[in-house]
XYZ file of C-alpha atoms in Angstrom:
562
model
C -62.425 138.498 165.134
C -64.476 137.326 162.248
C -66.003 134.435 163.998
C -66.277 136.066 167.364
C -68.055 139.557 165.473
C -70.616 136.185 163.441
C -71.255 134.485 166.817
C -72.293 137.798 168.673
C -74.430 138.419 165.589
C -75.473 134.623 165.905
C -76.885 135.275 169.407
C -78.851 138.658 168.324
C -80.500 136.803 166.040
C -82.008 134.180 167.730
C -83.142 136.608 170.026
C -84.557 138.924 167.534
C -86.044 135.917 165.433
C -87.653 134.681 168.497
C -89.013 138.386 169.754
C -90.529 138.947 166.230
C -92.064 135.462 165.918
C -93.657 136.391 168.737
C -94.648 140.157 168.591
C -95.664 140.023 165.134
C -98.492 136.959 165.530
C -96.694 135.221 162.862
C -97.813 132.047 161.393
C -94.679 130.775 159.541
C -92.493 128.831 162.476
C -89.752 130.080 164.193
C -86.837 127.702 162.753
C -87.418 128.648 158.979
C -87.422 132.527 160.349
C -84.273 132.027 161.471
C -82.908 130.214 158.135
C -84.126 133.228 156.941
C -82.250 135.491 159.661
C -79.327 133.325 158.940
C -79.145 134.172 154.588
C -79.147 137.662 155.885
C -75.993 137.575 157.798
C -74.396 135.484 155.123
C -74.932 138.125 152.585
C -73.663 141.278 155.018
C -70.673 139.604 154.432
C -70.523 137.090 157.884
C -70.241 134.085 156.322
C -69.133 131.077 158.442
C -67.350 127.443 157.385
C -68.676 125.262 159.329
C -66.794 122.104 160.267
C -68.747 118.982 160.376
C -67.180 117.404 163.750
C -67.506 120.445 165.357
C -70.641 121.182 165.125
C -71.616 117.201 165.916
C -69.760 118.023 169.147
C -70.961 121.627 170.144
C -74.129 121.297 169.459
C -75.703 117.853 169.038
C -74.932 115.889 172.567
C -76.706 118.803 174.703
C -79.431 119.310 173.139
C -80.479 115.505 172.511
C -79.672 114.956 176.286
C -81.343 117.621 177.364
C -84.963 116.414 175.407
C -83.666 112.577 176.596
C -84.092 115.120 180.332
C -87.469 115.945 179.924
C -88.688 112.734 177.733
C -92.032 111.605 179.764
C -89.922 108.083 180.711
C -93.343 105.890 181.333
C -95.020 106.594 177.758
C -91.438 106.026 176.247
C -91.803 102.465 177.573
C -95.096 102.332 176.063
C -94.426 103.334 172.986
C -91.460 101.334 172.716
C -92.258 99.355 169.493
C -94.235 102.001 167.860
C -90.414 103.995 168.377
C -87.903 101.114 167.742
C -89.981 100.194 164.625
C -89.592 104.029 163.270
C -85.988 104.212 164.364
C -84.709 101.298 162.882
C -87.184 99.873 160.703
C -88.521 102.948 158.941
C -84.415 104.457 158.504
C -83.756 100.432 156.878
C -86.534 101.151 154.850
C -86.352 104.351 153.706
C -82.500 103.719 153.030
C -83.067 101.155 150.451
C -86.011 102.080 149.153
C -85.312 105.359 149.013
C -81.413 104.969 147.372
C -83.050 103.089 144.873
C -84.807 105.997 143.863
C -82.820 107.990 144.059
C -80.485 105.825 141.808
C -83.415 105.971 139.147
C -83.687 109.470 138.821
C -80.190 110.396 138.956
C -78.555 107.383 136.685
C -75.085 108.762 136.801
C -74.916 108.505 140.537
C -73.723 105.380 142.187
C -75.875 103.017 144.159
C -74.227 103.154 147.066
C -73.615 107.143 146.702
C -77.679 106.821 146.110
C -77.559 104.651 149.295
C -75.344 106.882 151.324
C -77.751 110.085 150.511
C -81.266 108.033 151.716
C -79.442 106.883 155.318
C -78.227 110.167 156.372
C -81.865 111.537 155.153
C -83.944 108.749 157.339
C -83.659 110.550 160.444
C -85.560 112.797 161.544
C -84.447 115.572 163.971
C -85.996 115.812 167.238
C -84.475 120.018 167.341
C -86.659 120.404 164.022
C -89.780 118.475 165.483
C -90.088 120.061 168.955
C -89.821 123.866 167.016
C -92.299 123.084 164.564
C -94.763 121.454 167.137
C -94.509 123.527 170.544
C -97.798 125.301 170.527
C -99.301 123.496 167.661
C -101.993 121.429 169.359
C -100.405 118.716 168.294
C -102.014 115.054 169.808
C -99.029 114.398 173.116
C -99.160 110.943 172.148
C -97.629 111.908 168.624
C -95.141 114.096 170.424
C -94.505 111.481 172.630
C -93.346 109.591 169.337
C -92.050 111.644 166.802
C -89.660 112.643 170.458
C -88.937 108.873 170.741
C -88.257 108.392 167.393
C -86.196 111.233 166.728
C -83.280 110.664 169.890
C -82.709 107.166 168.807
C -82.879 107.023 165.040
C -79.743 109.367 164.425
C -77.487 105.936 165.127
C -79.319 103.773 162.753
C -78.855 106.195 160.069
C -75.624 106.830 160.624
C -74.243 103.679 160.784
C -75.941 102.629 157.308
C -74.336 106.347 156.332
C -71.167 105.169 157.378
C -71.406 101.760 155.295
C -72.927 103.089 152.281
C -70.173 105.792 152.285
C -67.307 102.974 152.774
C -69.067 101.006 149.980
C -68.942 103.915 147.472
C -65.251 104.816 148.365
C -64.349 101.012 148.214
C -66.715 98.895 146.099
C -67.777 96.864 148.785
C -70.216 96.214 151.352
C -71.350 93.537 153.688
C -74.597 93.189 155.485
C -73.735 90.639 158.734
C -70.185 93.301 159.081
C -72.936 96.577 158.902
C -75.214 94.849 161.645
C -72.188 93.991 163.729
C -71.073 96.825 163.849
C -74.752 98.291 164.987
C -74.889 96.953 167.285
C -71.399 96.956 168.605
C -71.677 101.103 168.021
C -74.946 100.842 169.574
C -74.767 98.824 172.876
C -71.008 100.497 172.955
C -72.716 104.160 173.402
C -75.097 103.138 175.381
C -73.109 101.683 178.350
C -70.803 104.614 177.392
C -73.179 106.893 178.711
C -74.910 105.122 180.881
C -71.855 104.590 182.657
C -70.564 108.202 182.810
C -74.351 109.335 184.005
C -73.678 107.278 186.936
C -70.217 108.781 187.873
C -72.268 112.007 187.984
C -75.020 111.065 189.609
C -72.756 108.960 192.155
C -69.943 112.152 192.417
C -73.777 114.488 193.071
C -74.582 112.832 196.112
C -71.631 112.169 197.197
C -70.927 116.304 197.378
C -74.446 116.931 198.395
C -74.265 114.560 201.120
C -71.317 117.152 202.351
C -73.298 120.119 202.406
C -71.200 121.343 198.901
C -74.090 122.164 196.513
C -73.290 124.726 195.305
C -75.968 125.369 191.905
C -73.630 127.249 189.840
C -70.503 124.827 190.172
C -73.757 121.857 189.997
C -75.062 122.591 187.067
C -71.744 122.928 184.807
C -70.625 119.822 185.474
C -74.410 118.327 184.469
C -73.678 120.735 181.328
C -70.757 119.073 180.726
C -72.070 115.815 180.968
C -73.100 115.331 177.351
C -70.080 116.523 175.967
C -68.532 113.985 177.893
C -70.434 110.948 176.950
C -70.084 111.766 173.470
C -66.599 111.772 173.337
C -66.038 108.922 175.808
C -68.319 106.980 173.289
C -66.589 108.535 170.020
C -63.319 107.511 171.615
C -64.547 103.850 171.449
C -65.672 104.127 168.086
C -69.848 103.740 169.224
C -72.434 106.247 169.275
C -72.058 109.451 170.258
C -74.809 110.546 169.720
C -76.801 107.101 171.640
C -73.998 108.237 174.949
C -75.716 111.410 174.524
C -79.262 110.065 174.559
C -78.529 107.293 177.540
C -76.674 110.320 179.577
C -80.111 112.275 179.767
C -82.516 109.102 179.754
C -80.503 108.404 183.251
C -80.623 111.683 184.566
C -83.926 111.421 183.888
C -84.693 108.741 185.669
C -82.901 108.508 189.470
C -81.170 112.240 188.753
C -83.786 114.587 189.756
C -85.205 112.764 193.038
C -81.809 113.170 194.425
C -81.470 116.530 194.255
C -82.642 119.580 196.392
C -84.646 122.258 195.827
C -81.781 124.897 194.750
C -80.419 122.315 192.196
C -84.171 121.649 190.939
C -84.559 125.105 190.097
C -81.058 125.810 188.673
C -81.304 123.423 186.045
C -84.900 124.315 185.183
C -83.740 127.487 184.706
C -80.378 127.247 182.434
C -81.722 123.799 180.140
C -84.276 126.313 178.133
C -82.044 128.671 177.961
C -79.316 126.226 176.284
C -81.977 125.203 174.246
C -83.172 127.903 172.942
C -79.767 129.549 172.436
C -78.414 125.904 170.536
C -81.516 125.658 168.325
C -81.806 129.237 167.369
C -77.884 128.994 165.774
C -78.743 125.706 164.324
C -80.899 126.893 162.486
C -79.517 130.577 161.692
C -76.195 127.959 160.539
C -77.931 126.590 157.641
C -79.583 129.278 156.728
C -76.183 131.172 156.759
C -74.900 127.795 154.424
C -77.037 129.119 152.176
C -76.333 130.694 149.845
C -73.070 129.111 149.315
C -75.274 125.985 148.514
C -77.306 127.683 146.323
C -74.339 128.791 144.426
C -72.596 125.035 143.647
C -76.158 124.316 142.859
C -76.005 126.485 140.119
C -72.851 125.596 139.084
C -73.454 122.067 139.234
C -76.475 122.822 137.096
C -74.212 124.622 134.726
C -71.382 121.900 134.793
C -73.518 118.897 133.797
C -75.235 120.668 131.259
C -78.665 120.329 132.995
C -81.367 122.685 132.574
C -81.326 125.129 136.628
C -85.530 123.889 137.052
C -84.458 120.075 137.466
C -81.819 119.985 140.993
C -84.815 121.546 142.686
C -86.981 119.603 140.814
C -85.057 116.115 142.058
C -85.110 117.733 145.264
C -88.874 118.245 145.822
C -88.715 114.439 144.360
C -86.958 112.834 146.710
C -88.213 114.972 149.941
C -92.388 113.626 148.451
C -90.741 109.773 148.374
C -89.154 110.342 151.647
C -92.794 111.702 153.228
C -95.063 108.459 151.009
C -92.297 106.255 152.183
C -92.471 107.322 156.256
C -96.329 107.389 155.292
C -96.572 103.738 153.853
C -94.912 102.430 157.258
C -97.054 104.385 159.217
C -99.963 102.955 157.492
C -98.293 99.294 157.707
C -97.378 99.452 161.463
C -100.932 100.700 161.790
C -102.588 97.549 160.494
C -100.229 95.310 162.535
C -100.793 96.580 165.169
C -105.061 96.168 164.476
C -104.335 92.902 163.492
C -102.377 91.606 166.645
C -105.482 93.200 168.805
C -108.157 91.934 166.339
C -106.998 88.520 167.172
C -106.139 89.150 171.357
C -110.440 90.123 171.079
C -109.704 94.122 171.354
C -111.453 96.555 170.127
C -109.145 99.571 169.974
C -109.860 103.215 168.033
C -108.506 103.889 164.798
C -106.541 106.776 164.615
C -108.145 109.579 161.978
C -105.846 109.058 158.269
C -105.463 112.581 158.786
C -103.198 111.374 162.087
C -101.163 109.550 160.503
C -100.085 111.877 157.145
C -99.544 114.560 160.110
C -97.457 111.947 161.667
C -96.142 111.669 158.379
C -95.436 114.997 157.787
C -93.330 116.020 161.476
C -90.565 113.749 160.192
C -88.387 116.804 159.596
C -84.501 116.974 159.076
C -81.890 119.055 160.487
C -79.353 119.214 162.250
C -78.052 116.030 161.896
C -78.731 115.183 158.560
C -76.541 118.802 157.656
C -73.831 117.774 159.978
C -73.245 114.329 158.613
C -73.395 115.133 154.657
C -70.961 118.006 154.649
C -68.950 114.895 156.411
C -68.318 113.497 152.877
C -64.608 113.218 151.816
C -63.758 116.274 149.530
C -62.179 115.039 146.211
C -57.761 114.726 146.866
C -57.049 118.661 145.455
C -60.304 120.230 145.837
C -62.350 122.021 148.421
C -66.024 121.866 148.595
C -67.383 123.485 145.501
C -64.593 122.818 142.730
C -65.443 121.026 140.028
C -66.874 117.185 140.281
C -64.019 114.691 139.697
C -65.806 111.300 140.054
C -62.713 109.193 139.797
C -60.853 111.004 142.285
C -59.300 109.647 145.513
C -60.075 109.766 148.171
C -62.940 112.251 147.473
C -66.577 110.571 147.720
C -68.691 110.596 144.316
C -70.497 113.566 143.596
C -70.319 115.229 147.230
C -71.340 118.607 145.873
C -74.527 116.859 143.781
C -75.332 115.581 147.211
C -74.589 118.303 149.482
C -76.807 120.270 147.768
C -79.583 117.979 147.290
C -79.371 117.224 151.252
C -79.507 120.907 152.083
C -82.548 121.394 149.861
C -85.016 118.144 151.390
C -84.078 119.740 154.695
C -85.572 122.856 153.726
C -88.528 121.532 151.782
C -89.076 119.358 155.343
C -89.629 122.798 157.198
C -91.742 124.138 154.187
C -93.818 120.868 153.918
C -94.347 120.594 157.830
C -95.106 124.241 158.142
C -97.406 124.583 155.565
C -99.156 121.365 156.333
C -98.892 120.278 159.953
C -101.537 123.381 161.224
C -104.034 122.210 158.275
C -103.889 119.132 159.269
C -103.694 119.603 163.201
C -106.831 122.219 163.010
C -109.497 119.387 163.338
C -107.870 116.201 164.267
C -109.201 114.239 166.674
C -106.889 112.107 168.778
C -108.623 108.597 169.633
C -108.210 108.864 173.367
C -108.122 112.644 175.540
C -104.889 113.663 176.728
C -104.552 112.069 180.462
C -102.199 114.980 181.293
C -104.557 117.013 182.638
C -106.485 114.803 184.700
C -103.004 113.165 186.056
C -101.881 116.551 186.854
C -105.117 117.561 188.833
C -105.514 113.833 190.979
C -101.999 113.829 192.097
C -102.258 117.775 193.692
C -105.414 116.650 195.296
C -102.794 113.578 196.726
C -100.629 116.299 197.507
C -102.692 118.194 199.364
C -104.786 115.108 201.044
C -101.176 114.726 202.256
C -100.699 117.667 203.623
C -103.701 117.757 205.345
C -102.855 114.008 206.912
C -99.263 115.445 208.386
C -100.593 118.772 209.935
C -103.273 116.939 211.561
C -101.023 114.044 212.758
C -98.644 116.960 214.529
C -101.671 118.821 215.970
C -102.771 115.442 217.562
C -99.436 114.542 218.564
C -99.057 118.722 220.282
C -99.773 118.646 224.659
C -103.445 119.685 224.457
C -102.211 122.980 226.577
C -100.246 123.937 223.283
C -102.752 126.730 222.021
C -99.668 127.992 219.853
C -99.440 124.786 217.905
C -103.352 124.081 217.670
C -103.618 127.563 216.594
C -100.420 127.305 214.013
C -101.948 123.908 212.578
C -106.096 125.215 212.277
C -104.304 128.331 210.291
C -102.454 125.847 207.975
C -105.769 122.898 207.721
C -107.283 126.051 206.648
C -105.604 127.125 203.749
C -105.053 123.144 202.702
C -108.514 122.468 203.075
C -109.477 125.437 200.489
C -106.596 124.680 198.269
C -108.148 121.280 198.231
C -112.176 121.991 197.906
C -110.344 123.970 194.477
C -108.635 120.790 193.449
C -111.354 118.358 193.693
C -114.521 121.388 192.443
C -116.716 119.913 195.702
C -118.624 122.618 197.020
C -119.401 120.657 200.627
C -115.989 122.317 201.207
C -115.118 125.672 203.040
C -117.974 126.179 204.985
C -120.880 125.234 202.557
C -120.124 128.174 200.080
C -120.544 126.770 196.578
C -118.037 126.198 193.949
C -118.264 129.586 192.152
C -118.295 131.476 195.175
C -114.881 129.423 196.199
C -113.148 130.206 192.728
C -114.676 133.829 193.185
C -113.454 134.385 196.599
C -110.070 132.690 195.320
C -109.323 135.060 192.248
C -110.176 137.951 194.504
C -107.914 136.877 197.307
C -104.730 136.142 194.692
C -105.385 139.738 192.767
C -105.120 141.590 196.318
C -102.110 139.010 197.387
C -100.470 139.780 194.331
C -100.989 143.619 194.379
C -99.318 143.431 197.874
C -96.744 141.729 196.645
C -95.731 144.298 193.514
C -96.467 147.012 196.312
C -93.814 145.663 198.670
C -91.710 145.404 195.622
C -92.064 149.082 195.011
C -91.345 149.893 198.520
C -87.928 147.622 197.916
C -87.169 149.842 194.943
C -87.373 152.450 197.770
C -85.144 152.071 200.330
C -82.609 151.075 197.369
C -82.634 153.786 195.728
C -82.266 155.804 199.241
C -79.090 154.124 199.630
C -81.158 152.455 202.864
C -79.969 149.127 201.787
C -77.138 147.739 199.700
C -77.144 145.442 196.342
C -76.554 142.257 197.886
C -80.230 142.930 199.876
C -81.608 143.743 197.085
C -80.606 141.260 195.264
C -81.805 138.640 198.738
C -85.127 140.312 199.280
C -85.515 140.085 195.389
C -84.841 136.466 194.945
C -87.579 136.066 198.367
C -90.466 137.864 196.090
C -89.795 136.412 192.831
C -89.965 132.562 194.709
C -93.519 134.176 196.160
C -94.699 135.783 192.693
C -94.121 132.266 191.189
C -96.373 130.288 193.212
C -98.778 133.511 193.156
C -99.288 133.101 189.362
C -99.419 129.361 189.381
C -102.168 129.468 191.901
C -103.950 132.275 189.543
C -103.425 129.732 186.592
C -104.856 126.396 188.343
C -107.760 128.339 189.408
C -108.213 130.025 186.261
C -108.376 125.948 185.022
C -110.954 125.547 187.164
């Protein structure tokens, strides 16, 4: 019952925090607000013991799958060099450099343990990055780089983490063995995820050919896919994280075109809901763990005879070190890219320094870091938070200290990003204009032209004496030509009216259509209240009106941007 009540409180807090953030106009990012709600839940006596393996299975695969499902594949291919340099090169660089720094800062912590903490802190978190940058005015290229990096760097960090843990426990380490293990885990995870996604897509196509396209059943199957990919890869001792990402990329590339409109609309409704709930619960769970972590931190400081300020100061220094190392790597990448372009005789725009700083600050830590560090072996006969016994076996040396510092770095990185990103991005100038709005408008023009060509072809092939077909075609052509005129902003369309007249007339038309549609809704409610129709009829007609209203609102937004 306690777990059920805590789960319901988490769901309620997810909703309330989102509503509060939007209604109050607070500048505080939603993740930090949700962490605060989690702290309140813990202080109310509804704490929850977090099982790292269960946490990784329930939350990470669907969220990474959802991010991979929507990431722009074209941009991911174009930015593959930068993304791989961050996802692999930066993780290795941060693990080595920050590991030495942690050992230097705390000489009592073994070097292998320092590498383990640095490795678990090296990967960025896709969930946290997306939550912080949502609506924040970040250049689209920067968002694509951060999303691609966060999708791929978890595997590198976790492999480094596992070998650092093994070295700390056994006292040995083999770099060639670690490299081979990384390649095997990555290849196995990608292969497992891609294979299961291919089977799922083939199965979906087979079902659709037999008219078995029930949206609830298909959506349930696709929601189970990231869990299946993760479990299959982990069973093969491969990367379950990369398996979930590979499955999402496969569905992104090959899945959406093969679905019909009903299934696409169902997918579009379900994945945002899953993302909203799971994202919120992840940060709430971090807040739920926070009071216990702070309590352990105080106990550790007293046990090690350290002043209370020493541990928070260490956490801040590790956060700053990780950010500076990330900035150094980003600027080095930029220097190499500019040098290569100079050798080829190309002239490339140089990004503002503040964009490099923003890219460094946006590398926040989150769920992967928390789940991985909590998986460190507990000293035998002990529990998390019990007194440290460095020599205890098979426990990990200084486990509670590393867990406390990792949790502190997560909070500090979120706070740093929340404070600095709005300032850094406020007057940031992207090297090139965002091409997405222009691409969308050009695509809409192309689609309108294709529709006009299809209708004209139908009219030309219709019998000359079929006045009904000609009238229908002319009506549709009129609508499409008016739409094309708005899209192209061409004054010669629509009977010679200038652009302002066309836009004004369409705005009035859209407003009148919405007014008529809402009158139809009122009439529908009147029929239902008078028992002239039942609930089934009500829901069927409401669904039709909802689709019509969505189209009208999309049209209104299109005109508003014109």
